Backbone as JSON Lines, residues from 0, in Angstrom:
{"i":0,"aa":"M","n":[0.84,-1.17,0.0],"ca":[0.0,0.0,0.0],"c":[0.9,1.25,0.0]}
{"i":1,"aa":"E","n":[0.55,2.2,-0.84],"ca":[1.29,3.46,-0.89],"c":[0.68,4.45,0.1]}
{"i":2,"aa":"I","n":[1.54,5.08,0.88],"ca":[1.1,6.1,1.82],"c":[1.66,7.44,1.35]}
{"i":3,"aa":"I","n":[0.76,8.39,1.15],"ca":[1.13,9.73,0.68],"c":[0.87,10.72,1.8]}
{"i":4,"aa":"D","n":[1.89,11.49,2.16],"ca":[1.71,12.58,3.1],"c":[1.37,13.81,2.28]}
{"i":5,"aa":"I","n":[0.15,14.27,2.38],"ca":[-0.39,15.32,1.51],"c":[-0.02,16.73,1.97]}
{"i":6,"aa":"H","n":[0.6,16.88,3.14],"ca":[0.88,18.23,3.64],"c":[2.21,18.24,4.4]}
{"i":7,"aa":"T","n":[3.29,18.48,3.66],"ca":[4.61,18.51,4.3],"c":[5.28,19.85,4.04]}
{"i":8,"aa":"H","n":[6.27,20.15,4.88],"ca":[7.04,21.38,4.76],"c":[8.52,21.05,4.85]}
{"i":9,"aa":"I","n":[9.32,21.7,4.02],"ca":[10.78,21.62,4.09],"c":[11.33,23.02,3.87]}
{"i":10,"aa":"Y","n":[12.54,23.22,4.38],"ca":[13.17,24.53,4.29],"c":[14.65,24.35,3.95]}
{"i":11,"aa":"P","n":[15.25,25.39,3.36],"ca":[16.7,25.33,3.12],"c":[17.44,25.12,4.44]}
{"i":12,"aa":"E","n":[18.52,24.38,4.37],"ca":[19.29,23.97,5.55],"c":[19.58,25.14,6.51]}
{"i":13,"aa":"K","n":[20.0,26.29,5.98],"ca":[20.44,27.37,6.87],"c":[19.3,28.04,7.65]}
{"i":14,"aa":"I","n":[18.05,27.86,7.23],"ca":[16.93,28.45,7.97],"c":[15.95,27.41,8.5]}
{"i":15,"aa":"A","n":[16.24,26.14,8.26],"ca":[15.28,25.07,8.56],"c":[14.86,25.05,10.03]}
{"i":16,"aa":"R","n":[15.81,25.04,10.93],"ca":[15.48,24.95,12.36],"c":[14.62,26.14,12.8]}
{"i":17,"aa":"K","n":[15.01,27.35,12.4],"ca":[14.27,28.55,12.78],"c":[12.85,28.51,12.21]}
{"i":18,"aa":"A","n":[12.71,28.11,10.95],"ca":[11.39,28.04,10.32],"c":[10.51,26.99,10.99]}
{"i":19,"aa":"A","n":[11.08,25.82,11.27],"ca":[10.31,24.76,11.93],"c":[9.87,25.18,13.33]}
{"i":20,"aa":"D","n":[10.77,25.84,14.06],"ca":[10.42,26.33,15.39],"c":[9.31,27.38,15.32]}
{"i":21,"aa":"S","n":[9.36,28.22,14.31],"ca":[8.34,29.26,14.14],"c":[6.97,28.64,13.9]}
{"i":22,"aa":"V","n":[6.91,27.61,13.06],"ca":[5.64,26.91,12.8],"c":[5.15,26.23,14.07]}
{"i":23,"aa":"R","n":[6.06,25.57,14.77],"ca":[5.69,24.88,16.01],"c":[5.13,25.88,17.04]}
{"i":24,"aa":"D","n":[5.79,27.04,17.14],"ca":[5.31,28.07,18.09],"c":[3.95,28.62,17.66]}
{"i":25,"aa":"F","n":[3.78,28.88,16.36],"ca":[2.53,29.43,15.85],"c":[1.36,28.52,16.2]}
{"i":26,"aa":"Y","n":[1.57,27.2,16.07],"ca":[0.5,26.24,16.33],"c":[0.53,25.65,17.74]}
{"i":27,"aa":"E","n":[1.44,26.14,18.57],"ca":[1.56,25.68,19.96],"c":[1.65,24.16,20.02]}
{"i":28,"aa":"L","n":[2.66,23.6,19.35],"ca":[2.81,22.16,19.22],"c":[3.8,21.56,20.21]}
{"i":29,"aa":"E","n":[3.85,22.05,21.39],"ca":[4.73,21.48,22.4],"c":[4.39,20.01,22.62]}
{"i":30,"aa":"G","n":[5.41,19.22,22.82],"ca":[5.2,17.81,23.09],"c":[5.13,16.94,21.84]}
{"i":31,"aa":"S","n":[5.05,17.55,20.64],"ca":[5.03,16.76,19.42],"c":[6.47,16.45,19.0]}
{"i":32,"aa":"I","n":[6.61,15.61,18.0],"ca":[7.94,15.32,17.47],"c":[8.59,16.63,17.08]}
{"i":33,"aa":"R","n":[9.82,16.8,17.47],"ca":[10.52,18.05,17.2],"c":[11.22,17.95,15.85]}
{"i":34,"aa":"M","n":[10.47,18.24,14.8],"ca":[11.03,18.23,13.45],"c":[11.94,19.43,13.28]}
{"i":35,"aa":"D","n":[13.0,19.27,12.49],"ca":[13.93,20.38,12.31],"c":[13.77,21.11,10.98]}
{"i":36,"aa":"G","n":[12.79,20.7,10.18],"ca":[12.5,21.39,8.93],"c":[13.36,20.98,7.74]}
{"i":37,"aa":"T","n":[14.28,20.05,7.95],"ca":[15.17,19.65,6.86],"c":[14.55,18.53,6.01]}
{"i":38,"aa":"V","n":[15.02,18.46,4.79],"ca":[14.62,17.37,3.89],"c":[15.0,16.03,4.5]}
{"i":39,"aa":"E","n":[16.19,15.96,5.05],"ca":[16.69,14.7,5.6],"c":[15.78,14.18,6.72]}
{"i":40,"aa":"M","n":[15.37,15.06,7.61],"ca":[14.52,14.61,8.71],"c":[13.13,14.21,8.22]}
{"i":41,"aa":"L","n":[12.59,14.95,7.24],"ca":[11.29,14.57,6.67],"c":[11.37,13.15,6.09]}
{"i":42,"aa":"L","n":[12.42,12.89,5.33],"ca":[12.56,11.56,4.73],"c":[12.81,10.48,5.78]}
{"i":43,"aa":"E","n":[13.61,10.8,6.79],"ca":[13.89,9.83,7.85],"c":[12.63,9.48,8.64]}
{"i":44,"aa":"E","n":[11.89,10.48,9.08],"ca":[10.67,10.24,9.85],"c":[9.58,9.61,8.97]}
{"i":45,"aa":"G","n":[9.53,10.04,7.72],"ca":[8.56,9.46,6.79],"c":[8.8,7.99,6.54]}
{"i":46,"aa":"K","n":[10.07,7.64,6.42],"ca":[10.41,6.22,6.2],"c":[9.94,5.37,7.38]}
{"i":47,"aa":"K","n":[10.12,5.88,8.59],"ca":[9.66,5.15,9.79],"c":[8.15,4.94,9.76]}
{"i":48,"aa":"A","n":[7.42,5.9,9.17],"ca":[5.95,5.83,9.12],"c":[5.44,5.13,7.87]}
{"i":49,"aa":"G","n":[6.35,4.7,6.99],"ca":[5.94,4.01,5.78],"c":[5.47,4.93,4.66]}
{"i":50,"aa":"I","n":[5.82,6.19,4.74],"ca":[5.39,7.15,3.71],"c":[6.29,7.01,2.49]}
{"i":51,"aa":"S","n":[5.68,6.98,1.32],"ca":[6.45,6.83,0.09],"c":[6.44,8.08,-0.77]}
{"i":52,"aa":"T","n":[5.45,8.93,-0.61],"ca":[5.33,10.14,-1.43],"c":[4.97,11.31,-0.53]}
{"i":53,"aa":"Y","n":[5.54,12.47,-0.85],"ca":[5.35,13.67,-0.05],"c":[4.87,14.81,-0.94]}
{"i":54,"aa":"V","n":[3.77,15.43,-0.58],"ca":[3.32,16.65,-1.25],"c":[3.87,17.8,-0.42]}
{"i":55,"aa":"V","n":[4.76,18.59,-1.04],"ca":[5.47,19.65,-0.34],"c":[4.74,20.97,-0.61]}
{"i":56,"aa":"L","n":[4.27,21.6,0.48],"ca":[3.41,22.77,0.39],"c":[4.07,23.97,1.07]}
{"i":57,"aa":"P","n":[4.76,24.78,0.3],"ca":[5.44,25.94,0.89],"c":[4.48,27.1,1.09]}
{"i":58,"aa":"V","n":[4.91,28.04,1.92],"ca":[4.18,29.3,2.09],"c":[5.21,30.4,2.31]}
{"i":59,"aa":"S","n":[4.94,31.53,1.71],"ca":[5.81,32.69,1.9],"c":[5.04,33.75,2.67]}
{"i":60,"aa":"N","n":[5.55,34.09,3.84],"ca":[4.88,35.1,4.64],"c":[5.27,36.52,4.25]}
{"i":61,"aa":"T","n":[6.2,36.65,3.32],"ca":[6.57,37.96,2.79],"c":[6.62,37.87,1.26]}
{"i":62,"aa":"P","n":[6.2,38.91,0.58],"ca":[6.14,38.86,-0.88],"c":[7.51,38.72,-1.55]}
{"i":63,"aa":"N","n":[8.55,39.22,-0.94],"ca":[9.86,39.19,-1.58],"c":[10.56,37.84,-1.52]}
{"i":64,"aa":"R","n":[10.01,36.88,-0.83],"ca":[10.65,35.56,-0.74],"c":[9.98,34.5,-1.62]}
{"i":65,"aa":"V","n":[8.93,34.87,-2.32],"ca":[8.16,33.89,-3.09],"c":[9.04,33.13,-4.09]}
{"i":66,"aa":"R","n":[9.79,33.83,-4.92],"ca":[10.57,33.15,-5.96],"c":[11.65,32.26,-5.36]}
{"i":67,"aa":"S","n":[12.33,32.72,-4.32],"ca":[13.37,31.87,-3.75],"c":[12.77,30.61,-3.13]}
{"i":68,"aa":"I","n":[11.61,30.73,-2.52],"ca":[10.94,29.56,-1.95],"c":[10.51,28.61,-3.07]}
{"i":69,"aa":"N","n":[9.89,29.15,-4.11],"ca":[9.46,28.31,-5.22],"c":[10.65,27.62,-5.89]}
{"i":70,"aa":"S","n":[11.75,28.33,-6.03],"ca":[12.96,27.74,-6.63],"c":[13.51,26.61,-5.76]}
{"i":71,"aa":"F","n":[13.5,26.81,-4.45],"ca":[13.96,25.75,-3.55],"c":[13.09,24.51,-3.68]}
{"i":72,"aa":"I","n":[11.77,24.69,-3.7],"ca":[10.87,23.55,-3.82],"c":[11.09,22.83,-5.15]}
{"i":73,"aa":"L","n":[11.23,23.6,-6.23],"ca":[11.5,22.99,-7.54],"c":[12.79,22.17,-7.5]}
{"i":74,"aa":"E","n":[13.84,22.73,-6.93],"ca":[15.11,22.02,-6.83],"c":[14.95,20.71,-6.07]}
{"i":75,"aa":"Q","n":[14.22,20.75,-4.97],"ca":[14.04,19.54,-4.17],"c":[13.2,18.49,-4.89]}
{"i":76,"aa":"T","n":[12.22,18.92,-5.69],"ca":[11.43,17.93,-6.44],"c":[12.28,17.28,-7.51]}
{"i":77,"aa":"R","n":[13.26,17.99,-8.01],"ca":[14.16,17.41,-9.01],"c":[15.16,16.45,-8.36]}
{"i":78,"aa":"L","n":[15.52,16.71,-7.12],"ca":[16.44,15.83,-6.39],"c":[15.75,14.61,-5.81]}
{"i":79,"aa":"H","n":[14.47,14.73,-5.52],"ca":[13.73,13.65,-4.84],"c":[12.47,13.33,-5.64]}
{"i":80,"aa":"S","n":[12.51,12.23,-6.35],"ca":[11.39,11.87,-7.23],"c":[10.11,11.58,-6.46]}
{"i":81,"aa":"N","n":[10.21,11.36,-5.16],"ca":[9.01,11.1,-4.36],"c":[8.42,12.39,-3.76]}
{"i":82,"aa":"F","n":[8.89,13.56,-4.2],"ca":[8.32,14.84,-3.8],"c":[7.45,15.37,-4.91]}
{"i":83,"aa":"T","n":[6.25,15.78,-4.56],"ca":[5.36,16.51,-5.46],"c":[5.28,17.92,-4.91]}
{"i":84,"aa":"G","n":[5.82,18.88,-5.64],"ca":[5.93,20.23,-5.12],"c":[4.84,21.16,-5.61]}
{"i":85,"aa":"F","n":[4.34,21.96,-4.72],"ca":[3.46,23.08,-5.03],"c":[4.31,24.35,-4.95]}
{"i":86,"aa":"G","n":[3.86,25.4,-5.61],"ca":[4.46,26.71,-5.44],"c":[3.65,27.52,-4.46]}
{"i":87,"aa":"T","n":[4.17,28.67,-4.11],"ca":[3.44,29.59,-3.24],"c":[3.34,30.94,-3.93]}
{"i":88,"aa":"L","n":[2.38,31.71,-3.52],"ca":[2.19,33.1,-3.97],"c":[1.91,33.94,-2.74]}
{"i":89,"aa":"H","n":[2.02,35.25,-2.88],"ca":[1.65,36.17,-1.81],"c":[0.85,37.3,-2.43]}
{"i":90,"aa":"A","n":[-0.29,37.63,-1.84],"ca":[-1.19,38.64,-2.4],"c":[-0.53,40.01,-2.57]}
{"i":91,"aa":"D","n":[0.49,40.3,-1.78],"ca":[1.14,41.61,-1.84],"c":[2.32,41.68,-2.8]}
{"i":92,"aa":"M","n":[2.63,40.6,-3.48],"ca":[3.8,40.61,-4.34],"c":[3.51,41.27,-5.68]}
{"i":93,"aa":"A","n":[4.54,41.88,-6.25],"ca":[4.45,42.36,-7.63],"c":[4.67,41.17,-8.55]}
{"i":94,"aa":"G","n":[4.05,41.19,-9.71],"ca":[4.28,40.13,-10.69],"c":[3.6,38.82,-10.38]}
{"i":95,"aa":"L","n":[2.42,38.87,-9.8],"ca":[1.69,37.63,-9.5],"c":[1.48,36.77,-10.74]}
{"i":96,"aa":"E","n":[1.05,37.4,-11.83],"ca":[0.78,36.64,-13.05],"c":[2.04,35.96,-13.58]}
{"i":97,"aa":"E","n":[3.15,36.67,-13.54],"ca":[4.41,36.11,-14.01],"c":[4.85,34.93,-13.15]}
{"i":98,"aa":"E","n":[4.61,35.04,-11.84],"ca":[4.99,33.93,-10.95],"c":[4.12,32.71,-11.21]}
{"i":99,"aa":"V","n":[2.85,32.92,-11.51],"ca":[1.99,31.79,-11.87],"c":[2.53,31.11,-13.12]}
{"i":100,"aa":"D","n":[2.88,31.9,-14.12],"ca":[3.44,31.34,-15.35],"c":[4.73,30.57,-15.07]}
{"i":101,"aa":"W","n":[5.57,31.1,-14.16],"ca":[6.82,30.42,-13.79],"c":[6.51,29.08,-13.12]}
{"i":102,"aa":"I","n":[5.54,29.07,-12.21],"ca":[5.15,27.84,-11.51],"c":[4.67,26.79,-12.52]}
{"i":103,"aa":"I","n":[3.79,27.21,-13.42],"ca":[3.27,26.28,-14.44],"c":[4.4,25.82,-15.36]}
{"i":104,"aa":"G","n":[5.19,26.77,-15.85],"ca":[6.25,26.46,-16.8],"c":[7.33,25.55,-16.26]}
{"i":105,"aa":"N","n":[7.52,25.57,-14.94],"ca":[8.55,24.73,-14.34],"c":[8.02,23.42,-13.77]}
{"i":106,"aa":"G","n":[6.74,23.18,-13.94],"ca":[6.18,21.87,-13.6],"c":[5.82,21.66,-12.15]}
{"i":107,"aa":"L","n":[5.7,22.73,-11.37],"ca":[5.15,22.53,-10.03],"c":[3.68,22.18,-10.18]}
{"i":108,"aa":"H","n":[3.13,21.49,-9.21],"ca":[1.83,20.82,-9.38],"c":[0.63,21.55,-8.81]}
{"i":109,"aa":"G","n":[0.83,22.7,-8.22],"ca":[-0.28,23.45,-7.64],"c":[0.25,24.68,-6.94]}
{"i":110,"aa":"I","n":[-0.64,25.37,-6.28],"ca":[-0.29,26.57,-5.53],"c":[-0.9,26.47,-4.15]}
{"i":111,"aa":"K","n":[-0.09,26.78,-3.14],"ca":[-0.58,26.83,-1.78],"c":[-0.52,28.27,-1.29]}
{"i":112,"aa":"M","n":[-1.61,28.7,-0.68],"ca":[-1.63,29.98,0.0],"c":[-2.22,29.77,1.39]}
{"i":113,"aa":"H","n":[-1.81,30.6,2.3],"ca":[-2.21,30.47,3.7],"c":[-2.74,31.82,4.16]}
{"i":114,"aa":"P","n":[-4.02,32.11,3.87],"ca":[-4.58,33.43,4.19],"c":[-4.38,33.86,5.64]}
{"i":115,"aa":"D","n":[-4.39,32.93,6.56],"ca":[-4.22,33.27,7.96],"c":[-2.83,33.84,8.23]}
{"i":116,"aa":"S","n":[-1.79,33.11,7.86],"ca":[-0.44,33.58,8.15],"c":[0.04,34.63,7.15]}
{"i":117,"aa":"Q","n":[-0.51,34.63,5.94],"ca":[-0.14,35.63,4.94],"c":[-0.98,36.91,5.05]}
{"i":118,"aa":"R","n":[-2.02,36.84,5.85],"ca":[-2.86,37.99,6.18],"c":[-3.56,38.61,4.96]}
{"i":119,"aa":"F","n":[-4.35,37.78,4.29],"ca":[-5.21,38.3,3.22],"c":[-6.47,37.44,3.17]}
{"i":120,"aa":"P","n":[-7.6,38.03,2.75],"ca":[-8.82,37.24,2.59],"c":[-8.79,36.48,1.25]}
{"i":121,"aa":"I","n":[-9.38,35.3,1.23],"ca":[-9.36,34.51,-0.01],"c":[-10.13,35.17,-1.14]}
{"i":122,"aa":"D","n":[-11.04,36.09,-0.79],"ca":[-11.8,36.78,-1.84],"c":[-11.22,38.17,-2.13]}
{"i":123,"aa":"D","n":[-9.95,38.35,-1.84],"ca":[-9.26,39.61,-2.14],"c":[-9.29,39.83,-3.66]}
{"i":124,"aa":"P","n":[-9.82,40.94,-4.13],"ca":[-9.92,41.19,-5.58],"c":[-8.58,41.13,-6.31]}
{"i":125,"aa":"R","n":[-7.47,41.36,-5.61],"ca":[-6.16,41.25,-6.26],"c":[-5.87,39.84,-6.75]}
{"i":126,"aa":"L","n":[-6.54,38.86,-6.15],"ca":[-6.29,37.47,-6.52],"c":[-7.19,36.95,-7.63]}
{"i":127,"aa":"Y","n":[-8.23,37.69,-7.98],"ca":[-9.15,37.23,-9.03],"c":[-8.43,36.91,-10.34]}
{"i":128,"aa":"P","n":[-7.52,37.77,-10.82],"ca":[-6.82,37.43,-12.06],"c":[-5.99,36.15,-11.93]}
{"i":129,"aa":"I","n":[-5.49,35.89,-10.73],"ca":[-4.71,34.67,-10.5],"c":[-5.63,33.46,-10.55]}
{"i":130,"aa":"Y","n":[-6.74,33.54,-9.87],"ca":[-7.69,32.42,-9.9],"c":[-8.13,32.14,-11.34]}
{"i":131,"aa":"D","n":[-8.38,33.19,-12.12],"ca":[-8.76,33.01,-13.52],"c":[-7.63,32.37,-14.32]}
{"i":132,"aa":"R","n":[-6.4,32.81,-14.08],"ca":[-5.24,32.34,-14.84],"c":[-4.96,30.85,-14.61]}
{"i":133,"aa":"I","n":[-5.2,30.37,-13.39],"ca":[-4.88,28.98,-13.09],"c":[-6.07,28.03,-13.22]}
{"i":134,"aa":"Q","n":[-7.25,28.6,-13.48],"ca":[-8.44,27.75,-13.59],"c":[-8.23,26.67,-14.65]}
{"i":135,"aa":"G","n":[-8.43,25.43,-14.25],"ca":[-8.27,24.3,-15.16],"c":[-6.83,23.88,-15.37]}
{"i":136,"aa":"K","n":[-5.86,24.59,-14.76],"ca":[-4.45,24.28,-14.96],"c":[-3.79,23.72,-13.68]}
{"i":137,"aa":"L","n":[-4.13,24.31,-12.54],"ca":[-3.5,23.92,-11.28],"c":[-4.52,23.92,-10.15]}
{"i":138,"aa":"P","n":[-4.37,23.0,-9.23],"ca":[-5.18,23.1,-8.0],"c":[-4.6,24.18,-7.1]}
{"i":139,"aa":"V","n":[-5.46,24.77,-6.29],"ca":[-5.04,25.73,-5.27],"c":[-5.42,25.17,-3.92]}
{"i":140,"aa":"L","n":[-4.45,25.09,-3.04],"ca":[-4.73,24.67,-1.68],"c":[-4.7,25.94,-0.82]}
{"i":141,"aa":"L","n":[-5.84,26.24,-0.22],"ca":[-5.95,27.38,0.69],"c":[-6.01,26.82,2.1]}
{"i":142,"aa":"H","n":[-4.97,27.04,2.87],"ca":[-4.91,26.57,4.24],"c":[-5.79,27.48,5.09]}
{"i":143,"aa":"M","n":[-6.89,26.94,5.55],"ca":[-7.92,27.77,6.18],"c":[-7.93,27.59,7.69]}
{"i":144,"aa":"G","n":[-7.36,28.52,8.4],"ca":[-7.46,28.55,9.84],"c":[-6.63,27.49,10.53]}
{"i":145,"aa":"D","n":[-6.76,27.48,11.81],"ca":[-5.93,26.6,12.63],"c":[-6.74,25.48,13.26]}
């Protein structure tokens, strides 16, 4: 039986611990497994749980980090055939349409946005052109609340 983890997070090595701790603090996850945010730990813990495929869902809490995050996820999907990567967008970024085209053109499999942590409503009119642009091309995962 194949087990797919549909909601995983990874971070570049130099910020992984800080990013993982930030997520743990945001969700008040004391007492849970202390993940360090690295690819290696995700694969190690996943192997113990019998997971064979990982859907990697990034989020950018600032508009200026979107491309670097998307590039990191793309790189990791190329290094790990068992990763299915989504891209991220931020409602406040310039060039939303271009970033959607980049995500599609580079073969990422969807878009994840987190209105709660990114601080925008899902019906923000700035996003309508994006929703239109990706309709029928990519799924959008909207992480709704805690």
